[in-house]
Short mmCIF file of C-alpha atoms in Angstrom, two decimals:
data_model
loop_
_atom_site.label_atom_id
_atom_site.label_comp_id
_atom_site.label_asym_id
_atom_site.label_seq_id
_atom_site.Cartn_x
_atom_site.Cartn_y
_atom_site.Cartn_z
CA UNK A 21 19.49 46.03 40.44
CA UNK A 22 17.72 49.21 38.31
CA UNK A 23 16.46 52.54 39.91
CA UNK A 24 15.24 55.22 38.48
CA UNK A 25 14.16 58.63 40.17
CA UNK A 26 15.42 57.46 43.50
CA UNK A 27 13.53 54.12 43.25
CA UNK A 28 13.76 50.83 42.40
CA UNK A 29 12.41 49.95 38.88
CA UNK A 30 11.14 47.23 37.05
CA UNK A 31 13.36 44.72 35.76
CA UNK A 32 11.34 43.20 32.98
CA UNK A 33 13.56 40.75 31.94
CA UNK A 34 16.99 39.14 32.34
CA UNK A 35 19.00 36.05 30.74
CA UNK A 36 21.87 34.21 31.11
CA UNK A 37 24.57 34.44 28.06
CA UNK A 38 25.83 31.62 26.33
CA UNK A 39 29.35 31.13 26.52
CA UNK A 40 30.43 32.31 29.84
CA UNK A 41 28.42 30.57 32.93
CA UNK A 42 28.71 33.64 35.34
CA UNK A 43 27.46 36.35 33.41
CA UNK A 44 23.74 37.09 33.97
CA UNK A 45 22.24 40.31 31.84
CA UNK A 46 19.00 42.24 32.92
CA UNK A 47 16.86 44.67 31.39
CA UNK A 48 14.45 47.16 33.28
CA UNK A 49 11.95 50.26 32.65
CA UNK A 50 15.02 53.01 33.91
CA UNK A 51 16.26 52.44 30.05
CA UNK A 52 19.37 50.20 30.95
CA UNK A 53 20.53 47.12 30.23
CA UNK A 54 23.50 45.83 32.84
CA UNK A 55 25.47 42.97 32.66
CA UNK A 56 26.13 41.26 35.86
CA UNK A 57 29.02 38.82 37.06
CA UNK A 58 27.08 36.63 39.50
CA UNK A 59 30.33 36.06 41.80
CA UNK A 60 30.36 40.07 42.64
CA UNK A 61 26.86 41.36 42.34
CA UNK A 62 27.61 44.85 44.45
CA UNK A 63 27.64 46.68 40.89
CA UNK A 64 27.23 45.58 37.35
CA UNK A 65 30.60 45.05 35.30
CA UNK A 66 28.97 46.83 32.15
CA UNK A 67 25.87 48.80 31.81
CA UNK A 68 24.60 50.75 28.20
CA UNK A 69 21.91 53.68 29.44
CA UNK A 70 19.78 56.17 27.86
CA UNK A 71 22.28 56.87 25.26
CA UNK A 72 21.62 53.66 23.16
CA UNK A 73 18.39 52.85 25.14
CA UNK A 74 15.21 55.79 24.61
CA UNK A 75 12.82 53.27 26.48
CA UNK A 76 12.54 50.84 28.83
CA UNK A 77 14.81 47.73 27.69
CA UNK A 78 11.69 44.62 27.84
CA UNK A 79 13.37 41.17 26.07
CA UNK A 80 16.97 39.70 26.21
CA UNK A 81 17.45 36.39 24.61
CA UNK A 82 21.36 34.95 24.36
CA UNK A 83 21.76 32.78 20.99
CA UNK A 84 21.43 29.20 21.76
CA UNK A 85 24.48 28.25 19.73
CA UNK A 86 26.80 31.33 19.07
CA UNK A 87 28.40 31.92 22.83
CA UNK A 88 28.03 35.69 23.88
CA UNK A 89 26.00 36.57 20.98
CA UNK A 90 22.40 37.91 22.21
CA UNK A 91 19.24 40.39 21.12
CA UNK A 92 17.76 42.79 23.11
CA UNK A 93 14.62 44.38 22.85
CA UNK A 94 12.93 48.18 24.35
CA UNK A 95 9.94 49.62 24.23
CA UNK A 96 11.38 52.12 21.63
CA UNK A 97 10.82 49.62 19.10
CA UNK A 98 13.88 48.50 18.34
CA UNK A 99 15.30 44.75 18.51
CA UNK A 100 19.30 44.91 18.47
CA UNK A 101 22.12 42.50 18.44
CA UNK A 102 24.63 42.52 20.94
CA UNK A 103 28.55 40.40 21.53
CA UNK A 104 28.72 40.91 25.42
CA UNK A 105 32.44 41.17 24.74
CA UNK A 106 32.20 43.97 22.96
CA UNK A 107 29.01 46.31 24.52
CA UNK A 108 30.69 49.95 23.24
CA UNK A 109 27.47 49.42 20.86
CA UNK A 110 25.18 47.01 19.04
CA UNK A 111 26.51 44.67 16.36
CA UNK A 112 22.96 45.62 14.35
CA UNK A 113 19.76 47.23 15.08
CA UNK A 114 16.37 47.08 13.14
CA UNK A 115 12.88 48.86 14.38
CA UNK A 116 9.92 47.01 14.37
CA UNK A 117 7.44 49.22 14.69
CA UNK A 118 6.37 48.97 18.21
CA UNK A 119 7.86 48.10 21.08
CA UNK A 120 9.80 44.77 21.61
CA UNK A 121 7.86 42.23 24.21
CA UNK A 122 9.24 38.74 23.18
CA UNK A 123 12.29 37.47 21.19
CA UNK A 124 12.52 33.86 20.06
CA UNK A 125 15.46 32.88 18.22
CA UNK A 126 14.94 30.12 15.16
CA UNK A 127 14.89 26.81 15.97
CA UNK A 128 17.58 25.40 13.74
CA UNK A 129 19.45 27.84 15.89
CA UNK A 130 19.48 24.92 18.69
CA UNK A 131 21.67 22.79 16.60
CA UNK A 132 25.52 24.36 16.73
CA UNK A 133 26.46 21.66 13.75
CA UNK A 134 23.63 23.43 11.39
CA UNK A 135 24.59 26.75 12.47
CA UNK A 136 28.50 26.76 12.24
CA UNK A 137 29.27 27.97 8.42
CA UNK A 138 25.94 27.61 7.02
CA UNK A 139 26.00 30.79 4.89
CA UNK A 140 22.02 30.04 3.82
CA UNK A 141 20.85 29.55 7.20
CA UNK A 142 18.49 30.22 9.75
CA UNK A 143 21.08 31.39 12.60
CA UNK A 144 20.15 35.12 12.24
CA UNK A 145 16.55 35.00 12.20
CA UNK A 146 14.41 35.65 14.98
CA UNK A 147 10.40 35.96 15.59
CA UNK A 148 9.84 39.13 17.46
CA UNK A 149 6.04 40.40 19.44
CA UNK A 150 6.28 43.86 18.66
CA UNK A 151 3.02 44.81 21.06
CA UNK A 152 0.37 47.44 19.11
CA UNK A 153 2.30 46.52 15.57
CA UNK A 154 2.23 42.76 15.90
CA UNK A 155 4.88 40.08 14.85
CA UNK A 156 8.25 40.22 13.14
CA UNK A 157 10.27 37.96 11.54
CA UNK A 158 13.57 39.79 11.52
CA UNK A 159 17.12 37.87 9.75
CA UNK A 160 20.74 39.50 10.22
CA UNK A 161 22.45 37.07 7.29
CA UNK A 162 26.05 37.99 8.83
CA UNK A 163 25.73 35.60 11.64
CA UNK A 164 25.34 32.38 9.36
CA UNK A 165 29.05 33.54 9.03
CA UNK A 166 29.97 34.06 12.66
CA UNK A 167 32.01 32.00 14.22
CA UNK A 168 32.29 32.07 18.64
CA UNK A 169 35.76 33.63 18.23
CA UNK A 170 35.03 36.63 16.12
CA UNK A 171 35.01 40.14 17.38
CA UNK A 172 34.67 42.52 14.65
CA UNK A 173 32.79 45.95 14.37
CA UNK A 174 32.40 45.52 10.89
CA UNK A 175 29.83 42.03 11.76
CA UNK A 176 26.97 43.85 10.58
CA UNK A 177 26.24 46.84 11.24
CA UNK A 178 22.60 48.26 10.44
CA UNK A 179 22.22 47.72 6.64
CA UNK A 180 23.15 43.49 7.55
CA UNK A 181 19.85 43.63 10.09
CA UNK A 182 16.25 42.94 7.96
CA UNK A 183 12.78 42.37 8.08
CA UNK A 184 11.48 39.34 6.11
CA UNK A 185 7.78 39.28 7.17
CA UNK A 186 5.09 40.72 9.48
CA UNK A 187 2.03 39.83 11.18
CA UNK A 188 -0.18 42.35 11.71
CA UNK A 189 -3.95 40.50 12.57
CA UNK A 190 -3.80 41.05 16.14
CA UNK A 191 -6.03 43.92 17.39
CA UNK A 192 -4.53 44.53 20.04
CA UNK A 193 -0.49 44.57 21.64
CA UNK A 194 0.99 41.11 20.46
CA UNK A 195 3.04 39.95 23.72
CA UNK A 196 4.00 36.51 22.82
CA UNK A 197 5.22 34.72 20.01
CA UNK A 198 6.91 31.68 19.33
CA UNK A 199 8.00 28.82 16.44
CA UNK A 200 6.23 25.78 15.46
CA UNK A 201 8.89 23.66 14.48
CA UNK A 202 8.09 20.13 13.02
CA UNK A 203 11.32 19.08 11.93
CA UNK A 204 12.53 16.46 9.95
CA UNK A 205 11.43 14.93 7.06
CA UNK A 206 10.59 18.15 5.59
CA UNK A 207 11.69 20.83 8.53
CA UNK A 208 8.09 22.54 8.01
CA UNK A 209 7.62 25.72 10.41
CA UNK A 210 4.78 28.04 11.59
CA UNK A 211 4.65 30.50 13.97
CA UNK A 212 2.48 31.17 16.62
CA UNK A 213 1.40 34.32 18.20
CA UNK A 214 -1.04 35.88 20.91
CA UNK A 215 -2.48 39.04 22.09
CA UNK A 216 -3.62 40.15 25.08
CA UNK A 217 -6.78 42.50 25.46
CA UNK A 218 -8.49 41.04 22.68
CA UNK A 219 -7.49 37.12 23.67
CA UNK A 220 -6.65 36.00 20.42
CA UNK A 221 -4.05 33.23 19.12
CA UNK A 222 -2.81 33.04 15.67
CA UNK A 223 -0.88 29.75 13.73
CA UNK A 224 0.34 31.66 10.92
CA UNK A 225 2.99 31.47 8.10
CA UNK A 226 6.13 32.82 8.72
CA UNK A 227 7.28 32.93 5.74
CA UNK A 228 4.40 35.10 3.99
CA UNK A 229 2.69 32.36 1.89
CA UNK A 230 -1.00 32.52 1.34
#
């Protein structure tokens, strides 16, 4: 699926994209991300190199309720936001400081009937392990707006794409991360995250408060 220098690569991670069942995406250490049709596999149908890409590409993750809407992150440290209809270049970008490992999108972002027109919601905001400089929590406000049949360069475009908190106790590369959701009555999160070398696990507030 990925070479580079005559030989095969790594493919780090791949995903299937919400909204259209035969379209698989990967991501791999030669700096690509392709996007496959899985009835023709002999080539990919799209792929964006090392002229978006300056690093391997190491986390895709589609949206679980806005079809063909997806992030992707690289080793160069960025996390962007992609519409697979449209892949001439990202819908937003944001770096993170180090390079992108995991990508875990909100919870509320589960339930379509909470996402669709809630202009003060959670359906842009994602928890990101950003290895040697920890945890993100990263919000592009645009996409409370979205709707599954918009296609518009103008979505977001880097200034929509921000960082609300970090999490920087790790000492060493954070690799995972993920919400703790506990939902209704009062919809109270955490998030948790984990690092490697140093085998540590942190519950911690994802919304900054001491």
């Amino acid at each position: 699926a990925h070479s580079m220098f005559g030989c095969p690569s790594e493919v780090w991670t791949c995903s299937f994209v919400r909204g259209d069942d035969n379209v698989v995406m990967s991501g791999a250490d030669d700096c690509s991300l392709k996007i496959w049709d899985v009835r023709n596999t002999q080539r990919p149908s799209h792929k964006v190199g090392d002229s978006e890409f300056e690093a391997g590409v190491t986390a895709i993750s589609s949206h679980p309720s806005l079809d063909h809407i997806f992030a992707v992150g690289s080793y160069d440290e960025y996390a962007r936001i992609y519409d697979h209809r449209k892949m001439s270049k990202p819908l937003s970008k944001v770096n993170v400081g180090g390079g992108v490992w995991r990508i875990k999108w909100h919870p509320t972002c589960w339930d379509s009937s909470v996402v669709a027109g809630t202009v003060n919601g959670d359906a842009g905001k994602l928890l990101v392990a950003a290895m040697h400089a920890g945890c993100r929590v990263v919000n592009i406000p645009q996409l409370n707006e979205y709707r599954n049949e918009d296609v518009d360069d103008g979505l977001c475009g880097d200034a929509g794409i921000e960082i609300l908190n970090e999490f920087t106790a790790h000492q060493s590369m954070a690799y995972g991360a993920d919400w703790v959701w506990f939902g209704s009555p009062d919809k109270s999160e955490a998030a948790g995250s984990c690092s490697f070398y140093d085998r540590h696990a942190f519950l911690w507030d994802p919304n900054g408060h001491r």
